[in-house]
CSV table of C-alpha atoms in Angstrom, one decimal:
chain,number,residue,atom,x,y,z
T,1,UNK,CA,-47.6,13.6,15.9
T,2,UNK,CA,-49.3,10.5,15.8
T,3,UNK,CA,-48.7,6.8,14.8
T,4,UNK,CA,-50.6,5.9,11.8
T,5,UNK,CA,-51.0,3.4,9.0
T,6,UNK,CA,-51.4,4.4,5.6
T,7,UNK,CA,-55.4,3.8,5.7
T,8,UNK,CA,-55.4,5.9,9.0
T,9,UNK,CA,-53.5,8.8,7.6
T,10,UNK,CA,-55.7,8.9,4.5
T,11,UNK,CA,-58.9,8.9,6.7
T,12,UNK,CA,-57.3,11.7,8.6
T,13,UNK,CA,-56.5,13.7,5.6
T,14,UNK,CA,-60.1,13.4,4.5
T,15,UNK,CA,-61.7,14.3,8.0
T,16,UNK,CA,-59.0,17.5,7.9
T,17,UNK,CA,-60.2,18.5,4.5
T,18,UNK,CA,-63.8,18.1,5.3
T,19,UNK,CA,-63.5,19.8,8.8
T,20,UNK,CA,-62.2,22.7,7.0
T,21,UNK,CA,-64.3,23.3,4.5
T,22,UNK,CA,-67.8,22.2,3.9
T,23,UNK,CA,-67.5,22.1,0.1
T,24,UNK,CA,-65.6,18.9,0.3
T,25,UNK,CA,-67.5,15.7,-0.1
T,26,UNK,CA,-66.7,12.1,-0.4
T,27,UNK,CA,-68.6,9.6,-2.3
T,28,UNK,CA,-68.2,5.9,-3.8
T,29,UNK,CA,-69.2,2.1,-3.7
T,30,UNK,CA,-70.0,1.5,0.1
T,31,UNK,CA,-67.9,4.6,1.6
T,32,UNK,CA,-70.8,5.8,4.0
T,33,UNK,CA,-71.6,3.7,7.1
T,34,UNK,CA,-69.6,0.6,6.2
T,35,UNK,CA,-66.5,3.0,5.6
T,36,UNK,CA,-65.2,1.6,2.2
T,37,UNK,CA,-64.1,-2.0,1.5
T,38,UNK,CA,-60.7,-1.1,3.1
T,39,UNK,CA,-62.3,1.2,5.7
T,40,UNK,CA,-60.7,4.4,4.4
T,41,UNK,CA,-63.6,6.2,5.0
T,42,UNK,CA,-64.8,5.2,8.5
T,43,UNK,CA,-66.9,7.6,10.6
T,44,UNK,CA,-67.0,10.4,8.1
T,45,UNK,CA,-70.5,9.7,7.5
T,46,UNK,CA,-71.2,9.8,11.1
T,47,UNK,CA,-69.3,12.7,11.6
T,48,UNK,CA,-70.3,15.0,8.6
T,49,UNK,CA,-73.6,13.5,7.7
T,50,UNK,CA,-75.3,11.6,4.8
T,51,UNK,CA,-75.2,14.9,2.6
T,52,UNK,CA,-71.3,14.9,2.8
T,53,UNK,CA,-70.4,11.3,2.7
T,54,UNK,CA,-72.4,8.8,1.0
T,55,UNK,CA,-72.6,5.7,-1.2
T,56,UNK,CA,-73.3,5.5,-4.9
T,57,UNK,CA,-74.7,3.1,-7.4
T,58,UNK,CA,-72.0,0.5,-8.3
T,59,UNK,CA,-71.4,2.6,-11.8
T,60,UNK,CA,-67.8,4.1,-12.2
T,61,UNK,CA,-68.9,6.3,-15.2
T,62,UNK,CA,-71.6,7.7,-13.2
T,63,UNK,CA,-69.3,8.2,-10.2
T,64,UNK,CA,-66.9,10.5,-12.1
T,65,UNK,CA,-69.5,12.0,-14.2
T,66,UNK,CA,-71.5,13.3,-11.1
T,67,UNK,CA,-67.9,14.4,-9.6
T,68,UNK,CA,-67.3,16.2,-12.6
T,69,UNK,CA,-70.8,17.9,-12.3
T,70,UNK,CA,-70.6,18.8,-8.5
T,71,UNK,CA,-66.8,20.2,-9.1
T,72,UNK,CA,-67.8,22.2,-12.4
T,73,UNK,CA,-70.5,23.7,-9.8
T,74,UNK,CA,-67.8,24.7,-7.2
T,75,UNK,CA,-68.1,21.8,-4.8
T,76,UNK,CA,-64.6,19.8,-3.9
T,77,UNK,CA,-65.6,16.3,-4.9
T,78,UNK,CA,-63.6,13.3,-3.5
T,79,UNK,CA,-64.6,10.4,-5.7
T,80,UNK,CA,-63.6,7.0,-4.6
T,81,UNK,CA,-63.3,4.1,-7.1
T,82,UNK,CA,-63.2,1.0,-5.4
T,83,UNK,CA,-60.3,-0.6,-7.0
T,84,UNK,CA,-58.3,0.7,-9.5
T,85,UNK,CA,-59.1,-2.0,-11.7
T,86,UNK,CA,-62.5,-0.7,-12.1
T,87,UNK,CA,-61.6,2.8,-13.0
T,88,UNK,CA,-61.9,2.0,-17.1
T,89,UNK,CA,-65.8,2.2,-17.2
T,90,UNK,CA,-65.0,5.9,-16.2
T,91,UNK,CA,-62.1,6.2,-18.4
T,92,UNK,CA,-64.1,8.5,-20.8
T,93,UNK,CA,-65.4,10.9,-18.3
T,94,UNK,CA,-62.0,11.1,-16.9
T,95,UNK,CA,-59.9,11.4,-20.0
T,96,UNK,CA,-62.5,13.4,-22.1
T,97,UNK,CA,-64.7,15.6,-19.7
T,98,UNK,CA,-62.5,15.9,-16.4
T,99,UNK,CA,-59.0,16.7,-18.1
T,100,UNK,CA,-60.3,18.7,-20.9
T,101,UNK,CA,-63.1,20.9,-18.9
T,102,UNK,CA,-60.9,24.0,-18.5
T,103,UNK,CA,-59.3,24.0,-21.8
T,104,UNK,CA,-62.4,23.6,-24.0
T,105,UNK,CA,-64.0,26.7,-22.3
T,106,UNK,CA,-60.9,29.0,-22.2
T,107,UNK,CA,-61.0,28.7,-18.4
T,108,UNK,CA,-64.6,30.1,-18.2
T,109,UNK,CA,-65.3,26.7,-16.0
T,110,UNK,CA,-63.3,24.0,-14.8
T,111,UNK,CA,-63.4,20.8,-12.4
T,112,UNK,CA,-60.6,22.0,-10.7
T,113,UNK,CA,-61.6,20.8,-7.4
T,114,UNK,CA,-61.7,17.0,-8.2
T,115,UNK,CA,-59.8,14.2,-6.7
T,116,UNK,CA,-60.2,10.8,-7.4
T,117,UNK,CA,-58.9,8.1,-5.1
T,118,UNK,CA,-58.3,4.4,-6.2
T,119,UNK,CA,-56.3,1.6,-4.5
T,120,UNK,CA,-54.0,0.1,-7.0
T,121,UNK,CA,-51.2,-2.3,-7.5
T,122,UNK,CA,-50.8,-5.9,-6.2
T,123,UNK,CA,-49.6,-8.0,-3.4
T,124,UNK,CA,-52.8,-8.9,-1.7
T,125,UNK,CA,-53.6,-12.0,-3.9
T,126,UNK,CA,-56.0,-9.9,-5.7
T,127,UNK,CA,-55.6,-11.8,-9.1
T,128,UNK,CA,-56.4,-10.1,-12.5
T,129,UNK,CA,-59.1,-7.6,-11.4
T,130,UNK,CA,-57.9,-6.3,-8.2
T,131,UNK,CA,-54.3,-5.8,-8.9
T,132,UNK,CA,-53.7,-3.6,-11.7
T,133,UNK,CA,-51.4,-0.7,-12.0
T,134,UNK,CA,-53.3,1.6,-14.5
T,135,UNK,CA,-51.0,4.8,-14.0
T,136,UNK,CA,-49.6,4.9,-17.4
T,137,UNK,CA,-53.0,4.7,-19.2
T,138,UNK,CA,-54.0,8.4,-17.6
T,139,UNK,CA,-50.3,9.9,-17.9
T,140,UNK,CA,-50.8,10.2,-21.9
T,141,UNK,CA,-53.8,12.8,-21.1
T,142,UNK,CA,-52.8,16.6,-20.5
T,143,UNK,CA,-55.1,18.3,-18.2
T,144,UNK,CA,-54.6,15.6,-15.2
T,145,UNK,CA,-52.4,15.3,-12.2
T,146,UNK,CA,-51.4,11.6,-11.1
T,147,UNK,CA,-49.9,11.3,-7.7
T,148,UNK,CA,-49.1,8.1,-5.8
T,149,UNK,CA,-47.7,8.2,-2.1
T,150,UNK,CA,-45.1,5.6,-0.5
T,151,UNK,CA,-46.0,5.8,3.3
T,152,UNK,CA,-48.7,7.2,5.9
T,153,UNK,CA,-46.9,10.7,6.0
T,154,UNK,CA,-46.6,11.0,2.3
T,155,UNK,CA,-50.7,9.8,1.8
T,156,UNK,CA,-51.6,12.6,4.1
T,157,UNK,CA,-49.6,15.5,2.7
T,158,UNK,CA,-50.2,14.4,-0.6
T,159,UNK,CA,-54.2,13.9,-0.7
T,160,UNK,CA,-54.5,17.2,1.0
T,161,UNK,CA,-52.2,19.0,-1.7
T,162,UNK,CA,-54.4,16.9,-4.1
T,163,UNK,CA,-57.6,18.3,-2.7
T,164,UNK,CA,-56.5,21.5,-2.7
T,165,UNK,CA,-54.8,21.8,-6.1
T,166,UNK,CA,-56.8,23.5,-8.7
T,167,UNK,CA,-56.5,20.7,-11.3
T,168,UNK,CA,-58.2,17.3,-11.4
T,169,UNK,CA,-55.8,14.6,-9.6
T,170,UNK,CA,-55.6,11.0,-9.8
T,171,UNK,CA,-54.5,9.7,-6.4
T,172,UNK,CA,-53.5,6.0,-6.8
T,173,UNK,CA,-52.9,4.2,-3.2
T,174,UNK,CA,-50.8,1.4,-3.1
T,175,UNK,CA,-53.1,-0.9,-1.4
T,176,UNK,CA,-50.5,-3.3,-0.2
T,177,UNK,CA,-49.4,-0.8,2.1
T,178,UNK,CA,-52.5,0.1,3.6
T,179,UNK,CA,-51.8,-1.8,7.3
T,180,UNK,CA,-48.2,-2.5,6.3
T,181,UNK,CA,-46.8,1.0,6.4
T,182,UNK,CA,-47.0,2.7,9.4
T,183,UNK,CA,-45.1,5.7,10.7
T,184,UNK,CA,-45.5,9.2,12.3
T,185,UNK,CA,-48.0,11.7,11.0
T,186,UNK,CA,-48.6,15.4,11.7
T,187,UNK,CA,-51.9,15.8,13.4
T,188,UNK,CA,-52.7,19.2,11.6
T,189,UNK,CA,-53.0,20.3,8.2
T,190,UNK,CA,-50.0,20.0,5.9
T,191,UNK,CA,-49.4,19.9,2.4
T,192,UNK,CA,-46.7,18.2,0.1
T,193,UNK,CA,-45.5,19.8,-3.1
T,194,UNK,CA,-46.8,17.7,-6.2
T,195,UNK,CA,-44.7,17.5,-9.2
T,196,UNK,CA,-41.7,17.4,-7.1
T,197,UNK,CA,-39.8,14.1,-7.0
T,198,UNK,CA,-38.1,13.6,-3.6
T,199,UNK,CA,-34.5,12.2,-3.0
T,200,UNK,CA,-34.8,9.7,-0.1
T,201,UNK,CA,-31.2,8.6,0.1
T,202,UNK,CA,-28.0,10.2,-1.6
T,203,UNK,CA,-25.5,8.4,-3.5
T,204,UNK,CA,-23.1,8.3,-6.5
T,205,UNK,CA,-23.0,5.3,-8.9
T,206,UNK,CA,-26.5,4.7,-9.8
T,207,UNK,CA,-29.9,6.2,-9.4
T,208,UNK,CA,-32.9,4.4,-8.8
T,209,UNK,CA,-36.4,5.6,-9.4
T,210,UNK,CA,-39.7,4.4,-8.3
T,211,UNK,CA,-43.0,5.5,-6.6
T,212,UNK,CA,-45.7,3.9,-4.2
T,213,UNK,CA,-44.9,0.5,-3.0
T,214,UNK,CA,-41.8,-0.2,-5.0
T,215,UNK,CA,-40.0,2.3,-2.6
T,216,UNK,CA,-40.0,-0.2,-0.4
T,217,UNK,CA,-38.5,-2.8,-2.3
T,218,UNK,CA,-36.3,-0.4,-3.9
T,219,UNK,CA,-34.8,0.4,-0.5
T,220,UNK,CA,-34.4,-3.7,0.3
T,221,UNK,CA,-32.5,-3.7,-3.1
T,222,UNK,CA,-30.2,-1.0,-2.3
T,223,UNK,CA,-29.4,-2.2,1.2
T,224,UNK,CA,-28.3,-5.2,-0.6
T,225,UNK,CA,-26.3,-3.3,-3.0
T,226,UNK,CA,-24.4,-1.3,-0.9
T,227,UNK,CA,-23.3,-4.1,1.1
T,228,UNK,CA,-21.1,-4.6,-2.0
T,229,UNK,CA,-19.9,-1.0,-2.2
T,230,UNK,CA,-22.4,0.4,-4.6
T,231,UNK,CA,-23.5,3.8,-3.7
T,232,UNK,CA,-27.2,4.3,-4.8
T,233,UNK,CA,-29.0,7.4,-4.8
T,234,UNK,CA,-32.7,6.8,-4.5
T,235,UNK,CA,-35.7,9.0,-5.7
T,236,UNK,CA,-39.2,8.7,-5.1
T,237,UNK,CA,-41.1,10.2,-8.1
T,238,UNK,CA,-44.1,10.7,-6.0
T,239,UNK,CA,-45.9,12.5,-8.9
T,240,UNK,CA,-46.3,10.8,-12.2
T,241,UNK,CA,-48.0,13.6,-14.3
T,242,UNK,CA,-46.3,16.5,-14.5
T,243,UNK,CA,-43.5,14.5,-13.3
T,244,UNK,CA,-39.9,16.2,-12.0
T,245,UNK,CA,-37.5,15.8,-14.9
T,246,UNK,CA,-35.0,18.1,-13.5
T,247,UNK,CA,-34.8,16.2,-10.2
T,248,UNK,CA,-34.0,12.9,-11.9
T,249,UNK,CA,-31.9,14.4,-14.6
T,250,UNK,CA,-29.7,15.9,-12.4
T,251,UNK,CA,-29.3,12.9,-10.4
T,252,UNK,CA,-28.4,10.9,-13.4
T,253,UNK,CA,-25.9,13.7,-14.5
T,254,UNK,CA,-24.1,12.6,-11.1
T,255,UNK,CA,-24.3,9.0,-11.3
T,256,UNK,CA,-24.5,7.9,-15.0
T,257,UNK,CA,-26.7,5.4,-14.5
T,258,UNK,CA,-30.6,4.7,-14.0
T,259,UNK,CA,-32.9,2.0,-13.0
T,260,UNK,CA,-36.5,2.7,-13.2
T,261,UNK,CA,-39.1,0.0,-11.5
T,262,UNK,CA,-42.6,-0.1,-11.5
T,263,UNK,CA,-45.4,-2.8,-10.8
T,264,UNK,CA,-47.1,-2.2,-14.2
T,265,UNK,CA,-46.2,-4.2,-17.3
T,266,UNK,CA,-43.2,-3.3,-19.5
T,267,UNK,CA,-44.9,-2.4,-22.5
T,268,UNK,CA,-46.2,1.1,-22.3
T,269,UNK,CA,-45.2,1.4,-18.7
T,270,UNK,CA,-44.4,5.0,-17.6
T,271,UNK,CA,-40.7,3.8,-17.3
T,272,UNK,CA,-40.2,4.2,-21.1
T,273,UNK,CA,-41.4,7.7,-21.2
T,274,UNK,CA,-38.9,8.2,-18.2
T,275,UNK,CA,-36.1,6.3,-20.0
T,276,UNK,CA,-36.9,8.3,-23.4
T,277,UNK,CA,-36.8,11.6,-21.6
T,278,UNK,CA,-33.5,11.0,-19.5
T,279,UNK,CA,-31.5,9.5,-22.4
T,280,UNK,CA,-32.3,13.2,-24.5
T,281,UNK,CA,-31.2,14.8,-21.7
T,282,UNK,CA,-28.3,12.9,-20.4
T,283,UNK,CA,-27.2,10.9,-23.2
T,284,UNK,CA,-23.3,11.8,-23.2
T,285,UNK,CA,-23.5,11.2,-19.4
T,286,UNK,CA,-24.9,7.9,-19.4
T,287,UNK,CA,-22.2,4.9,-18.3
T,288,UNK,CA,-24.8,2.1,-19.0
T,289,UNK,CA,-28.3,1.7,-20.8
T,290,UNK,CA,-31.4,2.8,-18.3
T,291,UNK,CA,-32.7,-0.4,-17.1
T,292,UNK,CA,-36.7,-1.0,-16.5
T,293,UNK,CA,-37.6,-3.5,-13.8
T,294,UNK,CA,-41.7,-4.0,-14.0
T,295,UNK,CA,-44.2,-6.7,-14.2
T,296,UNK,CA,-44.6,-8.6,-16.8
T,297,UNK,CA,-46.3,-8.4,-20.1
T,298,UNK,CA,-49.3,-10.6,-19.1
T,299,UNK,CA,-52.7,-10.2,-17.3
T,300,UNK,CA,-52.0,-10.0,-13.1
T,301,UNK,CA,-51.6,-13.7,-12.2
T,302,UNK,CA,-53.1,-14.8,-8.9
T,303,UNK,CA,-50.9,-18.0,-8.2
T,304,UNK,CA,-47.8,-16.6,-9.6
T,305,UNK,CA,-48.1,-13.4,-8.2
T,306,UNK,CA,-44.5,-13.0,-6.5
T,307,UNK,CA,-43.1,-14.1,-9.8
T,308,UNK,CA,-45.1,-11.4,-11.7
T,309,UNK,CA,-43.9,-8.5,-9.2
T,310,UNK,CA,-40.6,-6.7,-9.7
T,311,UNK,CA,-39.5,-7.7,-6.2
T,312,UNK,CA,-35.9,-6.5,-4.4
T,313,UNK,CA,-33.7,-9.3,-6.1
T,314,UNK,CA,-34.8,-8.2,-9.4
T,315,UNK,CA,-34.2,-4.7,-8.8
T,316,UNK,CA,-30.9,-5.6,-7.1
T,317,UNK,CA,-29.7,-7.5,-10.1
T,318,UNK,CA,-30.6,-4.5,-12.4
T,319,UNK,CA,-28.6,-2.4,-10.1
T,320,UNK,CA,-25.4,-4.7,-10.4
T,321,UNK,CA,-26.1,-5.1,-14.1
T,322,UNK,CA,-26.0,-1.3,-14.6
T,323,UNK,CA,-23.0,-0.6,-12.5
T,324,UNK,CA,-20.9,-3.6,-14.2
T,325,UNK,CA,-22.1,-3.0,-17.6
């Protein structure tokens, strides 16, 4: 085990994958000698050469189109989009090509070896073009997997699982945790299961669900709630698509209450899909309305970032309101 921050864990996962399989390639904007804008690919070009870790032009549609071609020919591309906010020029390539390759050919060919990494979310004073959380846009697309880690251990294990998964995977990295989240990480290759939520804390009164950087926010809110005698069950969804309905539903059968939180805006956010599914499954067991604690329905603000984000006090108030309903 080594102590790493999330960036180091991601870099270690890429190094591990590239060492094990010469088909693994890393590319994106400034990922070569520079090591990426956050240094997630530091030293990979020096170690594996310019043929396996290289810079691309500043054209996201081209990055993913190129990655689709590589994956279709048997390579294992790990393409970096420098900020998730910049992923939208590549939207057509991802939802109309990456997600549909296998389906449209009757599995004669596919791009299952493709992984797309992108730093996402707020908390770094990045303003409207460097803070967005676009996971819900892609969750509407059959054929993709969407994964979000909460800490370094999860980041390495989930990224290695994503790289080896036989489906195209969008791997969103909560950038405010890049250097803030530190923990013990196994040095060897290991893979955590995709599409399997994790109960990080058991409880009986209310289920609190999130992913990525919101898990730290949830922990702070739950600590406050438990001082008032509210027993909270905490679940990290980890995979947005396909998501683990059974684990969440079984928890709500037990607690009768659900609070879901994410940074993305309320309207059309993935919390709405979770709420709809759980009320279908658990309607007769619910003791209170399912609560959503999210970002606001506005462009992501710079000066008012703290007011915009769903912080631990907002989550705590939702927990209290759910239990006291």
